[in-house]
Amino acid sequence: MEWCFSMPKLELHAHLNGSIRNSTLLELATALDEKDFSEVEHVILKYDDRSLKEVFKLFDLIHILTTDHDTVTRITKEVVEDFASENVVYLELRTTPKRNDSIGMSKRSYIEAVLKGLRSVNSVDVDFAPHSEDSKTFLNPLPSTTEDKCNRDSRKKIFVRLLLSIDRRETTEAAMETVKLALEMRQYGVVGIDLSGNPSIGEWITYLPALKFAREQGLHVTLHCGEVRNPKEIHNMLDFHPERIGHAIFFEEEHWRKLKSSNIPVEICLTSNIRTLSVPSVDAHHFVDWYNAKHPLVLCTDDSGVFSTSLSNEYKIVAMSFGLGRKEMFELSRNAVEFIFADNGVKEDLRTYFNSVAKNMEL
Ligand code: 5GP
């Protein structure tokens, strides 16, 4: 199944701090004093089967270790390099802008540190900002597969766009601040807003004004939806008609019907759902029913560091568990081009690229 690795892929649901390398996390943890380190080390090294509650505890810990400008820059660089190395050609990276007055960090300076990370990637060409007319030649187009074969020096390229996350712990004002920041940062590749954070906390009504404002201003919106049993919130979210939703686990029949009729694409995070014990096993995962019903789906990692996975691994799990072949998996990947939040120019580039790969792979 080497083709799960070599095939071009799109990652549309990756949280920056959740995608941190384990080695980086452990290295950062060694800066703690001995007692704190031994506590942290235990949590970090417990890879398997952390409940959703434990995962959010781990995120608080990760944030203590990672929330300074230089570390945010470093993690961004590493995460982009890791995705590019497994042939992800388009990455929509999401992160919660954080404020920490004690180190002079504002939500804006946090995102600037992320942008610095994108600029500092040197192992691959990164296209992260929308093109103005005169900067169209800034980067090479995605190398065609024939070129790849003929020219060993041809560099890999990855498109990266950013989503700013609203954390469910935040107030309406804080959520609004994030949306305004996203609007200011559009020229640097911010394309949308995500709602995430502990799903057992907070009320839909708190975030709604900011999400409505985001949409009015032309930002794209994706929501974490149905991670816990909350039928009313799922209804409210579907009524809002986001452009994509993530997870969609605790859906009842009428939610499913609504989702189906609205055709909203779902970001599927298989390993994450199983590791957090939200779904008992791969066989019991809703992916297969929705795939058979031809609902728009995209495979994603969620938190590749926290759940020790990769996008290629998610493809492999799906291919092996549900008996999908190279062609079906390629089409699953290619279909995701239609769900991205970047502009039509990027979509067109990706369509052309996938067509050329399909020809080369004789699909
Ligand atoms: P960050 O936004 O700090 O870059 O990435 C980590 C954050 O993403 C977590 O603190 C949490 O708010 C959010 N997150 C990561 N994984 C999940 C998930 O599976 N579900 C939800 N609801 N939020 C998540």
Tab-separated table of C-alpha atoms and ligand atoms in Angstrom:
chain	number	residue	atom	x	y	z
A	1	MET	CA	0.000	0.000	0.000
A	2	GLU	CA	2.900	2.311	-0.738
A	3	TRP	CA	0.499	4.173	-3.016
A	4	CYS	CA	-1.325	5.575	0.048
A	5	PHE	CA	1.919	7.425	0.749
A	6	SER	CA	2.864	8.404	-2.795
A	7	MET	CA	-0.590	9.502	-3.919
A	8	PRO	CA	-1.273	13.273	-3.778
A	9	LYS	CA	-3.501	14.150	-0.842
A	10	LEU	CA	-5.321	17.117	0.670
A	11	GLU	CA	-5.449	17.706	4.418
A	12	LEU	CA	-8.402	19.876	5.421
A	13	HIS	CA	-8.656	19.199	9.157
A	14	ALA	CA	-5.335	19.549	10.984
A	15	HIS	CA	-4.914	21.484	14.240
A	16	LEU	CA	-1.485	23.083	14.428
A	17	ASN	CA	-0.651	22.245	18.046
A	18	GLY	CA	-2.191	18.783	17.771
A	19	SER	CA	0.063	18.033	14.803
A	20	ILE	CA	3.260	18.682	16.790
A	21	ARG	CA	5.962	16.019	16.473
A	22	ASN	CA	6.236	13.852	19.576
A	23	SER	CA	10.009	14.381	19.551
A	24	THR	CA	9.502	18.168	19.632
A	25	LEU	CA	6.967	17.891	22.428
A	26	LEU	CA	9.312	15.774	24.533
A	27	GLU	CA	12.198	18.129	23.829
A	28	LEU	CA	10.111	21.106	24.974
A	29	ALA	CA	9.038	19.193	28.070
A	30	THR	CA	12.658	18.697	29.148
A	31	ALA	CA	12.781	22.430	29.871
A	32	LEU	CA	10.466	21.761	32.819
A	33	ASP	CA	11.871	20.941	36.260
A	34	GLU	CA	12.283	17.255	37.074
A	35	LYS	CA	9.020	16.772	38.960
A	36	ASP	CA	6.848	18.497	36.347
A	37	PHE	CA	8.681	16.653	33.573
A	38	SER	CA	7.951	13.194	34.969
A	39	GLU	CA	4.231	14.041	35.177
A	40	VAL	CA	4.190	15.462	31.670
A	41	GLU	CA	6.263	12.653	30.191
A	42	HIS	CA	3.720	10.099	31.373
A	43	VAL	CA	0.857	11.937	29.649
A	44	ILE	CA	2.838	12.510	26.454
A	45	LEU	CA	3.959	8.902	26.176
A	46	LYS	CA	0.460	7.503	26.692
A	47	TYR	CA	-0.330	7.432	22.968
A	48	ASP	CA	-3.276	5.067	22.811
A	49	ASP	CA	-6.837	5.449	23.918
A	50	ARG	CA	-6.953	8.788	25.642
A	51	SER	CA	-10.582	9.682	26.227
A	52	LEU	CA	-11.822	12.934	24.692
A	53	LYS	CA	-11.654	14.482	28.188
A	54	GLU	CA	-8.019	13.395	28.617
A	55	VAL	CA	-7.173	14.739	25.162
A	56	PHE	CA	-8.335	18.216	26.146
A	57	LYS	CA	-6.239	17.999	29.333
A	58	LEU	CA	-3.288	17.120	27.111
A	59	PHE	CA	-3.967	20.160	24.920
A	60	ASP	CA	-3.778	22.447	27.959
A	61	LEU	CA	-0.410	20.905	28.694
A	62	ILE	CA	0.791	21.222	25.120
A	63	HIS	CA	-0.208	24.885	25.111
A	64	ILE	CA	1.888	25.571	28.224
A	65	LEU	CA	4.889	24.146	26.391
A	66	THR	CA	4.267	25.633	22.953
A	67	THR	CA	2.724	29.069	23.388
A	68	ASP	CA	5.637	31.385	22.723
A	69	HIS	CA	6.453	33.008	19.415
A	70	ASP	CA	9.571	31.014	18.531
A	71	THR	CA	7.992	27.679	19.372
A	72	VAL	CA	4.865	28.469	17.351
A	73	THR	CA	7.128	29.326	14.404
A	74	ARG	CA	9.108	26.104	14.820
A	75	ILE	CA	6.023	23.883	15.070
A	76	THR	CA	4.446	25.486	11.997
A	77	LYS	CA	7.580	24.851	9.956
A	78	GLU	CA	7.829	21.222	11.101
A	79	VAL	CA	4.148	20.468	10.571
A	80	VAL	CA	4.198	21.800	6.998
A	81	GLU	CA	7.381	19.839	6.236
A	82	ASP	CA	5.869	16.660	7.665
A	83	PHE	CA	2.702	16.919	5.595
A	84	ALA	CA	4.652	17.807	2.433
A	85	SER	CA	6.958	14.827	2.960
A	86	GLU	CA	3.994	12.446	2.640
A	87	ASN	CA	2.750	14.091	-0.558
A	88	VAL	CA	0.108	16.373	0.843
A	89	VAL	CA	-0.208	19.004	-1.890
A	90	TYR	CA	-2.792	21.208	-0.187
A	91	LEU	CA	-2.935	21.790	3.559
A	92	GLU	CA	-5.564	23.794	5.407
A	93	LEU	CA	-4.004	24.299	8.800
A	94	ARG	CA	-6.165	25.537	11.662
A	95	THR	CA	-5.068	27.101	14.903
A	96	THR	CA	-6.551	29.079	17.800
A	97	PRO	CA	-4.932	32.531	18.025
A	98	LYS	CA	-3.732	32.864	21.627
A	99	ARG	CA	-3.097	35.845	23.841
A	100	ASN	CA	-0.525	35.751	26.629
A	101	ASP	CA	0.181	39.200	28.062
A	102	SER	CA	3.051	37.941	30.247
A	103	ILE	CA	5.177	37.262	27.154
A	104	GLY	CA	3.789	40.060	24.992
A	105	MET	CA	1.752	37.745	22.820
A	106	SER	CA	-1.427	39.012	21.190
A	107	LYS	CA	-3.712	37.005	18.926
A	108	ARG	CA	-2.178	38.941	16.048
A	109	SER	CA	1.448	38.302	17.026
A	110	TYR	CA	0.581	34.595	17.467
A	111	ILE	CA	-0.598	34.420	13.842
A	112	GLU	CA	2.434	36.421	12.715
A	113	ALA	CA	4.598	33.730	14.347
A	114	VAL	CA	2.668	31.107	12.339
A	115	LEU	CA	3.317	33.071	9.134
A	116	LYS	CA	7.007	33.292	10.011
A	117	GLY	CA	6.972	29.501	10.279
A	118	LEU	CA	5.441	29.188	6.808
A	119	ARG	CA	8.099	31.509	5.379
A	120	SER	CA	10.909	29.576	7.042
A	121	VAL	CA	10.123	26.226	5.404
A	122	ASN	CA	12.958	25.470	3.012
A	123	SER	CA	12.667	21.773	2.184
A	124	VAL	CA	9.665	22.412	-0.070
A	125	ASP	CA	8.072	25.371	-1.886
A	126	VAL	CA	5.191	26.767	0.147
A	127	ASP	CA	2.442	28.733	-1.526
A	128	PHE	CA	0.546	30.309	1.349
A	129	ALA	CA	-0.796	33.630	0.129
A	130	PRO	CA	-3.413	34.348	-2.509
A	131	HIS	CA	-1.746	35.560	-5.691
A	132	SER	CA	-1.988	39.116	-6.865
A	133	GLU	CA	-1.718	39.564	-10.632
A	134	ASP	CA	1.961	40.566	-10.526
A	135	SER	CA	3.034	37.805	-8.138
A	136	LYS	CA	1.576	34.938	-10.120
A	137	THR	CA	4.971	33.583	-11.009
A	138	PHE	CA	6.115	33.642	-7.386
A	139	LEU	CA	6.234	29.871	-7.300
A	140	ASN	CA	6.523	27.081	-9.801
A	141	PRO	CA	3.325	25.261	-10.604
A	142	LEU	CA	2.889	21.842	-8.992
A	143	PRO	CA	5.481	19.692	-10.758
A	144	SER	CA	3.881	17.289	-13.184
A	145	THR	CA	4.567	13.634	-12.511
A	146	THR	CA	6.450	13.300	-15.799
A	147	GLU	CA	8.657	16.212	-14.805
A	148	ASP	CA	9.208	14.545	-11.433
A	149	LYS	CA	10.583	11.509	-13.167
A	150	CYS	CA	12.788	13.401	-15.601
A	151	ASN	CA	14.050	16.061	-13.277
A	152	ARG	CA	15.356	14.872	-9.949
A	153	ASP	CA	15.854	18.452	-8.831
A	154	SER	CA	12.224	19.378	-9.322
A	155	ARG	CA	11.098	20.608	-5.909
A	156	LYS	CA	7.958	19.594	-4.125
A	157	LYS	CA	5.321	22.220	-3.640
A	158	ILE	CA	2.541	22.528	-1.104
A	159	PHE	CA	-0.313	24.996	-0.915
A	160	VAL	CA	-1.018	26.063	2.669
A	161	ARG	CA	-4.035	28.072	3.776
A	162	LEU	CA	-4.999	28.985	7.329
A	163	LEU	CA	-8.202	28.742	9.321
A	164	LEU	CA	-8.439	30.612	12.625
A	165	SER	CA	-10.186	28.580	15.317
A	166	ILE	CA	-12.638	29.906	17.861
A	167	ASP	CA	-12.243	27.939	21.096
A	168	ARG	CA	-15.555	26.978	22.708
A	169	ARG	CA	-14.264	28.436	26.000
A	170	GLU	CA	-14.233	31.901	24.457
A	171	THR	CA	-16.791	34.703	24.866
A	172	THR	CA	-18.698	36.277	21.986
A	173	GLU	CA	-16.273	39.225	22.086
A	174	ALA	CA	-13.199	36.997	21.941
A	175	ALA	CA	-14.729	35.038	19.056
A	176	MET	CA	-15.439	38.295	17.245
A	177	GLU	CA	-11.827	39.395	17.794
A	178	THR	CA	-10.655	36.193	16.074
A	179	VAL	CA	-12.944	36.811	13.095
A	180	LYS	CA	-11.712	40.412	12.743
A	181	LEU	CA	-8.136	39.185	12.857
A	182	ALA	CA	-8.927	36.627	10.153
A	183	LEU	CA	-10.276	39.420	7.977
A	184	GLU	CA	-7.123	41.509	8.471
A	185	MET	CA	-4.995	38.480	7.639
A	186	ARG	CA	-6.774	37.425	4.457
A	187	GLN	CA	-3.923	38.716	2.304
A	188	TYR	CA	-1.608	36.257	4.109
A	189	GLY	CA	-3.668	33.205	3.288
A	190	VAL	CA	-6.283	33.102	6.046
A	191	VAL	CA	-9.355	31.711	4.330
A	192	GLY	CA	-11.784	30.839	7.072
A	193	ILE	CA	-12.952	30.166	10.596
A	194	ASP	CA	-13.269	26.928	12.540
A	195	LEU	CA	-15.194	26.297	15.750
A	196	SER	CA	-13.416	23.787	17.980
A	197	GLY	CA	-12.369	23.114	21.571
A	198	ASN	CA	-13.941	20.936	24.235
A	199	PRO	CA	-17.397	20.024	22.865
A	200	SER	CA	-18.837	19.600	26.371
A	201	ILE	CA	-18.263	23.284	27.065
A	202	GLY	CA	-20.109	26.371	25.832
A	203	GLU	CA	-23.287	27.223	23.963
A	204	TRP	CA	-23.879	27.601	20.228
A	205	ILE	CA	-25.564	30.983	20.773
A	206	THR	CA	-22.251	32.400	22.114
A	207	TYR	CA	-20.387	31.878	18.819
A	208	LEU	CA	-23.227	32.485	16.410
A	209	PRO	CA	-22.793	36.292	16.064
A	210	ALA	CA	-19.102	35.913	15.212
A	211	LEU	CA	-19.775	33.054	12.773
A	212	LYS	CA	-22.529	35.029	11.056
A	213	PHE	CA	-20.233	38.033	10.777
A	214	ALA	CA	-17.476	35.856	9.334
A	215	ARG	CA	-19.805	34.569	6.664
A	216	GLU	CA	-21.165	38.037	5.807
A	217	GLN	CA	-17.590	39.185	5.299
A	218	GLY	CA	-16.853	36.332	2.899
A	219	LEU	CA	-14.840	34.034	5.165
A	220	HIS	CA	-15.470	30.299	4.890
A	221	VAL	CA	-16.734	28.428	7.948
A	222	THR	CA	-16.272	24.868	9.186
A	223	LEU	CA	-17.622	23.554	12.502
A	224	HIS	CA	-16.748	20.665	14.793
A	225	CYS	CA	-20.156	19.063	14.920
A	226	GLY	CA	-21.606	16.071	16.781
A	227	GLU	CA	-18.522	15.037	18.757
A	228	VAL	CA	-20.756	14.452	21.761
A	229	ARG	CA	-24.460	13.635	21.973
A	230	ASN	CA	-26.100	17.053	21.661
A	231	PRO	CA	-29.027	16.768	19.206
A	232	LYS	CA	-30.160	20.371	19.571
A	233	GLU	CA	-26.740	21.804	18.845
A	234	ILE	CA	-26.312	19.529	15.823
A	235	HIS	CA	-29.623	20.844	14.450
A	236	ASN	CA	-28.582	24.442	15.057
A	237	MET	CA	-25.243	23.877	13.383
A	238	LEU	CA	-26.793	22.254	10.321
A	239	ASP	CA	-29.353	25.083	10.100
A	240	PHE	CA	-26.445	27.530	9.949
A	241	HIS	CA	-25.296	25.631	6.863
A	242	PRO	CA	-21.508	25.698	7.302
A	243	GLU	CA	-19.457	24.893	4.210
A	244	ARG	CA	-17.944	21.851	5.894
A	245	ILE	CA	-18.266	20.059	9.217
A	246	GLY	CA	-15.774	17.964	11.164
A	247	HIS	CA	-16.384	14.529	12.783
A	248	ALA	CA	-20.229	14.239	12.696
A	249	ILE	CA	-20.279	11.256	15.062
A	250	PHE	CA	-23.391	11.396	17.233
A	251	PHE	CA	-25.816	11.922	14.390
A	252	GLU	CA	-29.378	10.672	14.663
A	253	GLU	CA	-31.467	9.704	11.656
A	254	GLU	CA	-32.974	13.166	11.199
A	255	HIS	CA	-29.524	14.863	11.437
A	256	TRP	CA	-28.272	12.535	8.765
A	257	ARG	CA	-31.250	13.313	6.537
A	258	LYS	CA	-30.642	17.038	6.945
A	259	LEU	CA	-26.939	16.655	6.251
A	260	LYS	CA	-27.622	14.540	3.195
A	261	SER	CA	-30.079	17.014	1.693
A	262	SER	CA	-27.699	19.932	2.280
A	263	ASN	CA	-24.740	17.999	0.876
A	264	ILE	CA	-22.295	19.544	3.381
A	265	PRO	CA	-18.888	17.808	3.087
A	266	VAL	CA	-17.667	16.000	6.214
A	267	GLU	CA	-14.055	15.977	7.410
A	268	ILE	CA	-13.534	12.389	8.615
A	269	CYS	CA	-10.951	11.855	11.374
A	270	LEU	CA	-10.966	8.116	11.832
A	271	THR	CA	-8.025	7.436	14.134
A	272	SER	CA	-8.910	10.433	16.279
A	273	ASN	CA	-12.486	9.165	16.731
A	274	ILE	CA	-11.278	5.721	17.733
A	275	ARG	CA	-8.446	6.859	20.014
A	276	THR	CA	-10.779	9.204	21.886
A	277	LEU	CA	-13.213	6.295	22.281
A	278	SER	CA	-15.921	8.258	20.460
A	279	VAL	CA	-16.339	5.352	18.005
A	280	PRO	CA	-15.683	1.773	19.241
A	281	SER	CA	-13.861	0.436	16.147
A	282	VAL	CA	-13.032	1.157	12.519
A	283	ASP	CA	-15.774	-1.245	11.403
A	284	ALA	CA	-18.329	0.694	13.434
A	285	HIS	CA	-17.258	4.035	11.953
A	286	HIS	CA	-19.872	6.021	10.005
A	287	PHE	CA	-17.381	6.569	7.145
A	288	VAL	CA	-18.417	3.444	5.280
A	289	ASP	CA	-22.186	4.105	5.263
A	290	TRP	CA	-21.715	7.669	4.160
A	291	TYR	CA	-19.170	6.673	1.550
A	292	ASN	CA	-21.628	4.124	0.148
A	293	ALA	CA	-24.321	6.815	0.164
A	294	LYS	CA	-21.921	8.961	-1.926
A	295	HIS	CA	-21.894	11.775	0.597
A	296	PRO	CA	-18.956	14.225	0.104
A	297	LEU	CA	-16.187	13.135	2.490
A	298	VAL	CA	-12.538	13.974	3.034
A	299	LEU	CA	-10.088	11.936	5.104
A	300	CYS	CA	-8.125	13.984	7.641
A	301	THR	CA	-5.761	13.510	10.586
A	302	ASP	CA	-7.170	15.986	13.161
A	303	ASP	CA	-4.081	15.838	15.437
A	304	SER	CA	-1.389	13.709	13.830
A	305	GLY	CA	1.006	14.205	16.771
A	306	VAL	CA	-1.438	13.575	19.573
A	307	PHE	CA	-2.924	10.516	17.861
A	308	SER	CA	0.343	9.267	16.296
A	309	THR	CA	-1.005	9.075	12.792
A	310	SER	CA	-0.394	10.559	9.335
A	311	LEU	CA	-2.672	11.216	6.386
A	312	SER	CA	-1.134	8.289	4.477
A	313	ASN	CA	-1.939	6.089	7.455
A	314	GLU	CA	-5.576	7.257	7.442
A	315	TYR	CA	-5.770	6.362	3.733
A	316	LYS	CA	-4.263	2.971	4.453
A	317	ILE	CA	-6.700	2.236	7.259
A	318	VAL	CA	-9.663	3.087	5.032
A	319	ALA	CA	-8.332	1.132	2.062
A	320	MET	CA	-7.653	-1.971	4.163
A	321	SER	CA	-10.742	-1.832	6.380
A	322	PHE	CA	-13.272	-1.184	3.648
A	323	GLY	CA	-11.589	-2.896	0.713
A	324	LEU	CA	-11.093	0.235	-1.386
A	325	GLY	CA	-8.521	0.066	-4.167
A	326	ARG	CA	-6.046	2.543	-5.612
A	327	LYS	CA	-8.565	4.098	-7.975
A	328	GLU	CA	-11.268	4.583	-5.343
A	329	MET	CA	-8.769	6.092	-2.907
A	330	PHE	CA	-7.393	8.369	-5.603
A	331	GLU	CA	-10.924	9.610	-6.384
A	332	LEU	CA	-11.608	10.135	-2.681
A	333	SER	CA	-8.523	12.333	-2.544
A	334	ARG	CA	-9.286	14.138	-5.800
A	335	ASN	CA	-12.902	14.902	-4.779
A	336	ALA	CA	-11.613	16.911	-1.824
A	337	VAL	CA	-10.307	19.565	-4.244
A	338	GLU	CA	-13.919	20.712	-4.592
A	339	PHE	CA	-14.247	21.312	-0.816
A	340	ILE	CA	-11.185	23.494	-0.238
A	341	PHE	CA	-11.554	27.088	0.975
A	342	ALA	CA	-8.804	28.555	-1.240
A	343	ASP	CA	-9.723	30.488	-4.373
A	344	ASN	CA	-10.611	29.072	-7.786
A	345	GLY	CA	-7.079	29.559	-9.113
A	346	VAL	CA	-5.749	27.071	-6.555
A	347	LYS	CA	-8.626	24.681	-7.270
A	348	GLU	CA	-7.868	24.818	-10.971
A	349	ASP	CA	-4.177	24.145	-10.320
A	350	LEU	CA	-5.030	21.141	-8.182
A	351	ARG	CA	-7.530	19.760	-10.715
A	352	THR	CA	-4.892	19.952	-13.442
A	353	TYR	CA	-2.346	18.286	-11.195
A	354	PHE	CA	-4.655	15.428	-10.243
A	355	ASN	CA	-5.519	14.918	-13.929
A	356	SER	CA	-1.852	14.604	-14.814
A	357	VAL	CA	-1.224	12.159	-11.949
A	358	ALA	CA	-4.268	10.099	-12.975
A	359	LYS	CA	-2.863	9.800	-16.482
A	360	ASN	CA	0.529	8.751	-15.196
A	361	MET	CA	-0.939	6.231	-12.798
A	362	GLU	CA	-3.179	4.969	-15.610
A	363	LEU	CA	-6.303	5.433	-13.512
B	1	5GP	P1	-4.310	24.778	18.283
B	1	5GP	O1	-5.627	25.461	17.974
B	1	5GP	O2	-3.801	25.169	19.643
B	1	5GP	O3	-3.286	24.929	17.219
B	1	5GP	O4	-4.601	23.201	18.304
B	1	5GP	C1	-5.079	22.508	19.448
B	1	5GP	C2	-6.511	22.898	19.758
B	1	5GP	O5	-7.381	22.447	18.710
B	1	5GP	C3	-7.080	22.220	21.014
B	1	5GP	O6	-6.781	22.940	22.169
B	1	5GP	C4	-8.593	22.236	20.722
B	1	5GP	O7	-9.137	23.492	21.000
B	1	5GP	C5	-8.629	22.026	19.237
B	1	5GP	N1	-8.811	20.599	18.903
B	1	5GP	C6	-7.868	19.704	18.556
B	1	5GP	N2	-8.405	18.491	18.328
B	1	5GP	C7	-9.724	18.632	18.517
B	1	5GP	C8	-10.832	17.740	18.411
B	1	5GP	O8	-10.719	16.544	18.078
B	1	5GP	N3	-12.053	18.257	18.705
B	1	5GP	C9	-12.235	19.560	19.052
B	1	5GP	N4	-13.481	19.979	19.316
B	1	5GP	N5	-11.223	20.420	19.151
B	1	5GP	C10	-9.980	19.964	18.895
